[in-house]
Short mmCIF file of N, CA and C in Angstrom, two decimals:
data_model
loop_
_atom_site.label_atom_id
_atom_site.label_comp_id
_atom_site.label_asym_id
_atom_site.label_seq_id
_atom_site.Cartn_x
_atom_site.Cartn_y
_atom_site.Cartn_z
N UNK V 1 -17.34 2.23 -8.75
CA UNK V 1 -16.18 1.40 -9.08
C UNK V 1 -15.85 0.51 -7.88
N UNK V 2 -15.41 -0.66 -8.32
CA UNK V 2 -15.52 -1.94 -6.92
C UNK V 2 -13.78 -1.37 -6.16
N UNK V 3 -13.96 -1.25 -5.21
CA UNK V 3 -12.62 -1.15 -4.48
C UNK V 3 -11.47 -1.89 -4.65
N UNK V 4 -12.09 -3.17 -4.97
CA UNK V 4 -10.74 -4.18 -5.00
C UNK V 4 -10.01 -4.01 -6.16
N UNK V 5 -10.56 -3.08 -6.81
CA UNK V 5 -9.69 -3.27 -8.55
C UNK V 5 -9.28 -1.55 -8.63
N UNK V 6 -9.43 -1.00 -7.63
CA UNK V 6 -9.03 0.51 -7.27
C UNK V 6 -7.04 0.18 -7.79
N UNK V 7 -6.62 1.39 -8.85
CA UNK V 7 -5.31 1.25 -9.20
C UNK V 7 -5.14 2.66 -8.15
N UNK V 8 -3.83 2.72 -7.33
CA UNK V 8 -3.59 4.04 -6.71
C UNK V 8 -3.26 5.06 -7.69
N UNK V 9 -3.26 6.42 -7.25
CA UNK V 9 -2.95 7.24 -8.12
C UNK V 9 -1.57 7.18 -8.54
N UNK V 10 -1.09 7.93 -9.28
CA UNK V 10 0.07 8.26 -10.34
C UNK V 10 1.00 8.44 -9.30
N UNK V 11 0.81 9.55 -8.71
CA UNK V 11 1.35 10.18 -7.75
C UNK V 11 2.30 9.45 -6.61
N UNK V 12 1.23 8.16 -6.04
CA UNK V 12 1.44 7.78 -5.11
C UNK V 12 2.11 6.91 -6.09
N UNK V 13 2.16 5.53 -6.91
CA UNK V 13 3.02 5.25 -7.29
C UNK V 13 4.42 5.56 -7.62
N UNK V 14 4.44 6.56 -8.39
CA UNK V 14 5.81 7.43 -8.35
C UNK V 14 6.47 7.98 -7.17
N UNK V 15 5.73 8.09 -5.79
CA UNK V 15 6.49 8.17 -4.60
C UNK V 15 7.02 6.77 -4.05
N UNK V 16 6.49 6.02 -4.18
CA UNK V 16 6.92 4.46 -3.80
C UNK V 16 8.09 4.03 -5.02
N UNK V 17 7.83 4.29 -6.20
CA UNK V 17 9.13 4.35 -6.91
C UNK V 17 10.44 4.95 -6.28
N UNK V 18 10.00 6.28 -6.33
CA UNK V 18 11.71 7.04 -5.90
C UNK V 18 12.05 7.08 -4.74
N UNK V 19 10.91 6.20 -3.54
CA UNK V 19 11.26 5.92 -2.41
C UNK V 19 11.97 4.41 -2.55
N UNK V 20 11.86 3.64 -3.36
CA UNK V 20 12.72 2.72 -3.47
C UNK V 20 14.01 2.70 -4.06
N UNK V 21 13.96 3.76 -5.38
CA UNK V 21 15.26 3.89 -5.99
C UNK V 21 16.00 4.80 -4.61
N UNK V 22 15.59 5.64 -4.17
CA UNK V 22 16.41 6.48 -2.98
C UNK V 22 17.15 5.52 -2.42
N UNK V 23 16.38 4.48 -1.40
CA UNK V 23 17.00 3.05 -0.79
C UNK V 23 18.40 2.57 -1.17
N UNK V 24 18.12 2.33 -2.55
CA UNK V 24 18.69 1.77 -3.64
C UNK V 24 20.01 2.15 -3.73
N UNK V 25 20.26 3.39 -3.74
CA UNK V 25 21.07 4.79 -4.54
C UNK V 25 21.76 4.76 -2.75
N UNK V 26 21.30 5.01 -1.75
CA UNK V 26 21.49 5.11 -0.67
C UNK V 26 22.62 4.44 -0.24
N UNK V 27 22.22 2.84 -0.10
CA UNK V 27 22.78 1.43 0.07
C UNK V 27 24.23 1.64 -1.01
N UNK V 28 23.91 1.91 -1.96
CA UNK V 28 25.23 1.46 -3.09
C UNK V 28 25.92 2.79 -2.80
N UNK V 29 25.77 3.89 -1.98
CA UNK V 29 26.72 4.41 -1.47
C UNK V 29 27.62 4.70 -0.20
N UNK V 30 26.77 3.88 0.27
CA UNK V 30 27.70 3.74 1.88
C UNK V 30 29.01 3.58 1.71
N UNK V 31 29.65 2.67 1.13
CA UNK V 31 31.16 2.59 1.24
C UNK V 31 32.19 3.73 0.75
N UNK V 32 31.72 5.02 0.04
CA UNK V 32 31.97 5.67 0.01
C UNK V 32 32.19 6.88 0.80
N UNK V 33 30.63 6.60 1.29
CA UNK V 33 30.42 7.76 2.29
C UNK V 33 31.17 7.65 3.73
N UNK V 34 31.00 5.96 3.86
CA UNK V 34 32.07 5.56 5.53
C UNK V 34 33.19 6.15 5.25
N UNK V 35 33.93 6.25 4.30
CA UNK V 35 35.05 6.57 4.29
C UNK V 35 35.53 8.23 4.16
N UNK V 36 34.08 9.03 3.86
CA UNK V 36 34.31 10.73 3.69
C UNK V 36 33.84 11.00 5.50
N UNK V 37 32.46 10.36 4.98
CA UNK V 37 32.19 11.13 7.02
C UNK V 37 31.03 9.66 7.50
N UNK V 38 31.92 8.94 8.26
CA UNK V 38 31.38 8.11 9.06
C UNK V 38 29.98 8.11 9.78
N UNK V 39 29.87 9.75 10.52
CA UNK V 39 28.65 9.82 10.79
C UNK V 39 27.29 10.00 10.04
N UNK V 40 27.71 10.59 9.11
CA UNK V 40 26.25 10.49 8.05
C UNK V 40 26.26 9.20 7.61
N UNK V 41 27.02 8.54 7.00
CA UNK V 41 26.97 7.15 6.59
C UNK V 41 25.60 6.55 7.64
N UNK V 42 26.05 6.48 8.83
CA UNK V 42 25.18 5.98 9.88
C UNK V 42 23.61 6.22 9.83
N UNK V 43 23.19 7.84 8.94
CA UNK V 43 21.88 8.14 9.06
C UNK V 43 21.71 7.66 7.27
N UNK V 44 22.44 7.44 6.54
CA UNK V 44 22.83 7.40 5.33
C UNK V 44 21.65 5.90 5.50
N UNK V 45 22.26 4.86 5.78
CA UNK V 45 21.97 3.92 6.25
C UNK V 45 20.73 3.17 6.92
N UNK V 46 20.29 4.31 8.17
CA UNK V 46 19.07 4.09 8.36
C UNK V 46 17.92 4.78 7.76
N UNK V 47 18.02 5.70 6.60
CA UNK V 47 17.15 5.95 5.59
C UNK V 47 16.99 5.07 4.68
N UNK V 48 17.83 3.99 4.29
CA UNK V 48 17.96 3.59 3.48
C UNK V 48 17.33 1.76 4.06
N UNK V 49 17.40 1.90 5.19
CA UNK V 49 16.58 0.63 6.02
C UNK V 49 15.55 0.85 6.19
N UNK V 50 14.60 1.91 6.45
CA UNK V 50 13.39 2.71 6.45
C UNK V 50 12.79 2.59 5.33
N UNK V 51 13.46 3.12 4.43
CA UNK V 51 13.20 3.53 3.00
C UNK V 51 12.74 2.09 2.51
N UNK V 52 13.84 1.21 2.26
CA UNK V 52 13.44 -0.51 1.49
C UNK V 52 11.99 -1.18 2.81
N UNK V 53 12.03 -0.74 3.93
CA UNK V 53 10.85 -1.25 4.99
C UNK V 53 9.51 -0.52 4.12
N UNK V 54 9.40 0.31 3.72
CA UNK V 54 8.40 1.16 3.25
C UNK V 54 7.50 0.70 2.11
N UNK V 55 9.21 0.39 0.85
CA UNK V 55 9.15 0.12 -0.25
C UNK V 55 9.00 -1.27 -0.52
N UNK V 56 9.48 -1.93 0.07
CA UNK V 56 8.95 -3.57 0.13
C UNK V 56 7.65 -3.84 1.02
N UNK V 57 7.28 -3.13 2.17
CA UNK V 57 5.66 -3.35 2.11
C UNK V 57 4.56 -3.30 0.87
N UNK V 58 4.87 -2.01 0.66
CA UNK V 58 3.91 -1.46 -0.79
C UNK V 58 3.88 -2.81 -1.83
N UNK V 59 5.41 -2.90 -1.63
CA UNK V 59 5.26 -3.83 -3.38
C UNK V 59 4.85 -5.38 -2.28
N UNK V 60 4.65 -5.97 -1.37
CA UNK V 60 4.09 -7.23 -0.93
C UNK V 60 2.73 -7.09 -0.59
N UNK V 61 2.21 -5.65 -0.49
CA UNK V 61 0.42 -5.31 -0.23
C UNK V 61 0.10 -5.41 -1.65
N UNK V 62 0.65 -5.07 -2.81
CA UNK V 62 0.31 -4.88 -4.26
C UNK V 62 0.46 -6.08 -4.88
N UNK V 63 1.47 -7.12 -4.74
CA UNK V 63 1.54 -8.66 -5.03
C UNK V 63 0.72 -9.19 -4.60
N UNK V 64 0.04 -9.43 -2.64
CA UNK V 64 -0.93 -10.33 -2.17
C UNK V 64 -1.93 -9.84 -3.05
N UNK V 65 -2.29 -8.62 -3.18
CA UNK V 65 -3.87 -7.77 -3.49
C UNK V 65 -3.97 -8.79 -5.12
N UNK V 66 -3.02 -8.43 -6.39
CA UNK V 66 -2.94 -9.38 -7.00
C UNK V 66 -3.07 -10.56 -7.10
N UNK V 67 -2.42 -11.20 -6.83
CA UNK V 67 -2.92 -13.27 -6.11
C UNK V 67 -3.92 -12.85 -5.77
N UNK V 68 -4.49 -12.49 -4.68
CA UNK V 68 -5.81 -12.35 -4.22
C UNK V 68 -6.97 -12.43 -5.29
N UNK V 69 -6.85 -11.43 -6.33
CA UNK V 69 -7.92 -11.02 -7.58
C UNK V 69 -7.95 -12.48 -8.40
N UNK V 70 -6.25 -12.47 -8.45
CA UNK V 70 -6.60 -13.86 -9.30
C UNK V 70 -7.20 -15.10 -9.09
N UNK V 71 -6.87 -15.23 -7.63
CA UNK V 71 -7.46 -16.25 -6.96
C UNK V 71 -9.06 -16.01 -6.84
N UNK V 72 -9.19 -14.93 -6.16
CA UNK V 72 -11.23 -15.19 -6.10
C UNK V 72 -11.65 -15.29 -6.95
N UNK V 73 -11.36 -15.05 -8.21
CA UNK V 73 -12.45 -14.67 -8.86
C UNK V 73 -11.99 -15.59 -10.28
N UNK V 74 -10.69 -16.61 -9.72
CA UNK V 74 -10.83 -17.34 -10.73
C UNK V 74 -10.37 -17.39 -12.48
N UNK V 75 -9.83 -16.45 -12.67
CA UNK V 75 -9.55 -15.52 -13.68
C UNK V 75 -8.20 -16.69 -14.92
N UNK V 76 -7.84 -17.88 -14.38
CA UNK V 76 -6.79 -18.72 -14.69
C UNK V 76 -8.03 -19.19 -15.90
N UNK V 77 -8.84 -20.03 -14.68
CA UNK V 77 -10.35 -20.35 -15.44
C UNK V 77 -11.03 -19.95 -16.82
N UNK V 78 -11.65 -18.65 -16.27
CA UNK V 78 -12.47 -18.28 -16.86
C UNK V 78 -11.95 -17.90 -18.00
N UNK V 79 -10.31 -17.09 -18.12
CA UNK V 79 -9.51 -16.90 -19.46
C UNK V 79 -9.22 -18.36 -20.33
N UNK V 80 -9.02 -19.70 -19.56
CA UNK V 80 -9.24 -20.67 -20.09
C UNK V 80 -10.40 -20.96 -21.04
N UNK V 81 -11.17 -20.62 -20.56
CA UNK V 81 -12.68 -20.81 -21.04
C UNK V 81 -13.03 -19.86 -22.17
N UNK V 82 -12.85 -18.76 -22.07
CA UNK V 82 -13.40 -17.69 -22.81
C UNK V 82 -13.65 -17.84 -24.02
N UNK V 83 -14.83 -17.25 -24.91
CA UNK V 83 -14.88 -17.36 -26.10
C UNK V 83 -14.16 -16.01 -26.52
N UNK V 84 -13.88 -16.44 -27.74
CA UNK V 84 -13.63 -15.31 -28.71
C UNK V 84 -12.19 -14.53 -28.51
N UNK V 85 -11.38 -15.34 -27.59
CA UNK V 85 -9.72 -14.90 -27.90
C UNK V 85 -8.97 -16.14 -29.18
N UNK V 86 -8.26 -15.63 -29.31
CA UNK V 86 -7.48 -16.18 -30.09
C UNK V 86 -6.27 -17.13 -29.05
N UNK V 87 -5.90 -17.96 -29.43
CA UNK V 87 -4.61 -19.11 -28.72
C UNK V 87 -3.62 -17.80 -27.95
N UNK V 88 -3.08 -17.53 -28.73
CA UNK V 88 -1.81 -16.44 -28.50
C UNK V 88 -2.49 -15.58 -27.23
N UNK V 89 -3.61 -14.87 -27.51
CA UNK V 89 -3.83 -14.12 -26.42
C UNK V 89 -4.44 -14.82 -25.20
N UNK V 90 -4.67 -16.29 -25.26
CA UNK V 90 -5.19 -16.78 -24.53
C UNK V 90 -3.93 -17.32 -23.44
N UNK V 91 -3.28 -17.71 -24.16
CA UNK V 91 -2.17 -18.54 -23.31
C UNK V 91 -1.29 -17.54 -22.60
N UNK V 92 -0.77 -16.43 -23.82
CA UNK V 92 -0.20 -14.94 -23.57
C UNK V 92 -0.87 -14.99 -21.74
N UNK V 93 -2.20 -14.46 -21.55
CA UNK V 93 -3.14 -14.18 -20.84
C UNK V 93 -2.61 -15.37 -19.57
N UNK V 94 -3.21 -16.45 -19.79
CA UNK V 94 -3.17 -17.39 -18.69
C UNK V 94 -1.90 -17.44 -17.88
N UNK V 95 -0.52 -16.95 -18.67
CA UNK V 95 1.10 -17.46 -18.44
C UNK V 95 1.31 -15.95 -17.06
N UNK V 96 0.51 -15.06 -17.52
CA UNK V 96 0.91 -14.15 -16.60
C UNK V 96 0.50 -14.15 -15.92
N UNK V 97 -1.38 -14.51 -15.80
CA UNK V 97 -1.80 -14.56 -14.27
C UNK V 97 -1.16 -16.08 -13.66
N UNK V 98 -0.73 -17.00 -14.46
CA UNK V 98 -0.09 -18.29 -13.76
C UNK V 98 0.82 -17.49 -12.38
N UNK V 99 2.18 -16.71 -13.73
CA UNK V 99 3.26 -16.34 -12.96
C UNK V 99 2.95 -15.23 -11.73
N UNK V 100 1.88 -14.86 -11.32
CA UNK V 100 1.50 -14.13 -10.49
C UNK V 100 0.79 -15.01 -8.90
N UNK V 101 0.59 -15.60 -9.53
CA UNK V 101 -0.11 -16.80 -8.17
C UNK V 101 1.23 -17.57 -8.00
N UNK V 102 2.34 -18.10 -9.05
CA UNK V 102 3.11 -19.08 -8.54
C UNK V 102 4.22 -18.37 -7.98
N UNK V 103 4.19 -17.30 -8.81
CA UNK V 103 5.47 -16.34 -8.49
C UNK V 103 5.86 -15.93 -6.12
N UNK V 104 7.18 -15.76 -6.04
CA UNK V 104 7.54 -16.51 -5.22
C UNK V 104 8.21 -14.61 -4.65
N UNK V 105 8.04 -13.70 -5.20
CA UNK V 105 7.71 -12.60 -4.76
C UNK V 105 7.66 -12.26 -3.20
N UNK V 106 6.16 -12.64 -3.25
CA UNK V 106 5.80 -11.64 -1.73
C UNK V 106 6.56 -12.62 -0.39
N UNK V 107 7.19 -13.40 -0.74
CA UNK V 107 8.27 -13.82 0.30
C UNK V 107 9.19 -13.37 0.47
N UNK V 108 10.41 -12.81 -0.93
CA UNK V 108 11.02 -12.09 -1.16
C UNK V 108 10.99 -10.53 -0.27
N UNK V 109 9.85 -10.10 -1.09
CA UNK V 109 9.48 -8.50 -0.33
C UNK V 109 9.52 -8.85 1.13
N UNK V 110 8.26 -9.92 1.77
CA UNK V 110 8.16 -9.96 3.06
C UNK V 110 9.60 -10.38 3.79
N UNK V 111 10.36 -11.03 3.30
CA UNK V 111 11.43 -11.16 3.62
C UNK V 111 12.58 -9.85 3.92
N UNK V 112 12.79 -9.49 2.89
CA UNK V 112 13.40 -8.08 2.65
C UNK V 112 12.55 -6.94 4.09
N UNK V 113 11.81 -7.06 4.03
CA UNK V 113 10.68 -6.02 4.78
C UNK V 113 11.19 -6.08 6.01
N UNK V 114 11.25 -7.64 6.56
CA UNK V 114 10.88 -7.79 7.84
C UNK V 114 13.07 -7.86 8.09
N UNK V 115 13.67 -7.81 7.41
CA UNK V 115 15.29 -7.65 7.56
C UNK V 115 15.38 -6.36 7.73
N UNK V 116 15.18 -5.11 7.15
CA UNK V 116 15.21 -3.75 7.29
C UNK V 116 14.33 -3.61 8.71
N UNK V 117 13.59 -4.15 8.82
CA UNK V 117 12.85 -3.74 10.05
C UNK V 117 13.71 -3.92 11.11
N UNK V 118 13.72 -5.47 11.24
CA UNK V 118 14.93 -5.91 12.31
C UNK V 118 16.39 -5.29 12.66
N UNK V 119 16.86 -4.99 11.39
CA UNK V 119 18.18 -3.97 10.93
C UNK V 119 18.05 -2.92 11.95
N UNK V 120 16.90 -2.04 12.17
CA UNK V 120 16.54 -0.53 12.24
C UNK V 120 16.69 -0.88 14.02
N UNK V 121 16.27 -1.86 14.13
CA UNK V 121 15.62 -2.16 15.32
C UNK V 121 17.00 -1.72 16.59
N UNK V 122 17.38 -3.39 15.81
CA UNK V 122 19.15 -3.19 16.14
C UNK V 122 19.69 -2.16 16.54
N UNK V 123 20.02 -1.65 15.40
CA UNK V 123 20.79 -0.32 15.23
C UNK V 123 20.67 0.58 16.59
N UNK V 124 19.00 1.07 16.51
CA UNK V 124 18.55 1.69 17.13
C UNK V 124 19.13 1.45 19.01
N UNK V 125 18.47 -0.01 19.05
CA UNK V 125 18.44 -0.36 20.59
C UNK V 125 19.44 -1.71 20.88
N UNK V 126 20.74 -1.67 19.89
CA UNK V 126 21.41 -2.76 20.50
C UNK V 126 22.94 -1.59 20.90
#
C-alpha cells in the first residue's frame, strides 16, 4: 500500500478528536473556573493552549497532505476527464477536491497553532 494514501488508525484519530474537544470544553470554561479557584484556571488554560497546539497541527499536516494528493496527481483533471461517471457525480466529485485546494484552512489551523504556541510561551517565560 503507497504511503501517501496511508489513512491513520481509528484510534489515533479519535485521540486527536477528544484532544481537541478537551481544548474546546477547557477554554469555554475558564470564566468559571477563575472565579471558583484561580489557580487551576491557570493550568486549566495551559492544557487547553497545548491541547489546540497539538490539535491544530494534526488537522494542518492532514489538510497540506490533502492539497498535496490533489495537487500531484492531478485528480481536478483526471475526474474532469473520466469516462463513465455521470454529471452529478462528476461535478459532486470535482466541487470537493476544488474546495480542498482553494479552501483557506491550513492558514487558519497554522494560524491558530502558531497563537497557542506563542500563548504557552508567554505565559511560561514572560
Amino acid at each position: 500500500m503507497n504511503k501517501e494514501f496511508a489513512v491513520l488508525p481509528k484510534w489515533l484519530i479519535n485521540l486527536f478528536l477528544w484532544i481537541g474537544l478537551s481544548a474546546g470544553i477547557a477554554v469555554r470554561s475558564l470564566m468559571l473556573l477563575n472565579r471558583a479557584n484561580p489557580a487551576a484556571a491557570v493550568w486549566v488554560w495551559r492544557f487547553a493552549m497545548a491541547s489546540y497546539f497539538v490539535f491544530f497541527t494534526y488537522r494542518y499536516i492532514i489538510g497540506r497532505r490533502r492539497r498535496r494528493i490533489v495537487t500531484n496527481h492531478d485528480l481536478i483533471e483526471k475526474i474532469r476527464a473520466a469516462d463513465g461517471l455521470d454529471e452529478t457525480t462528476r461535478e459532486g466529485t470535482i466541487y470537493i477536491l476544488r474546495s480542498i485546494v482553494r479552501s483557506k484552512e491550513l492558514f487558519n489551523y497554522a494560524f491558530i497553532c502558531v497563537l497557542s504556541l506563542i500563548a504557552l510561551v508567554l505565559d511560561f517565560f514572560a
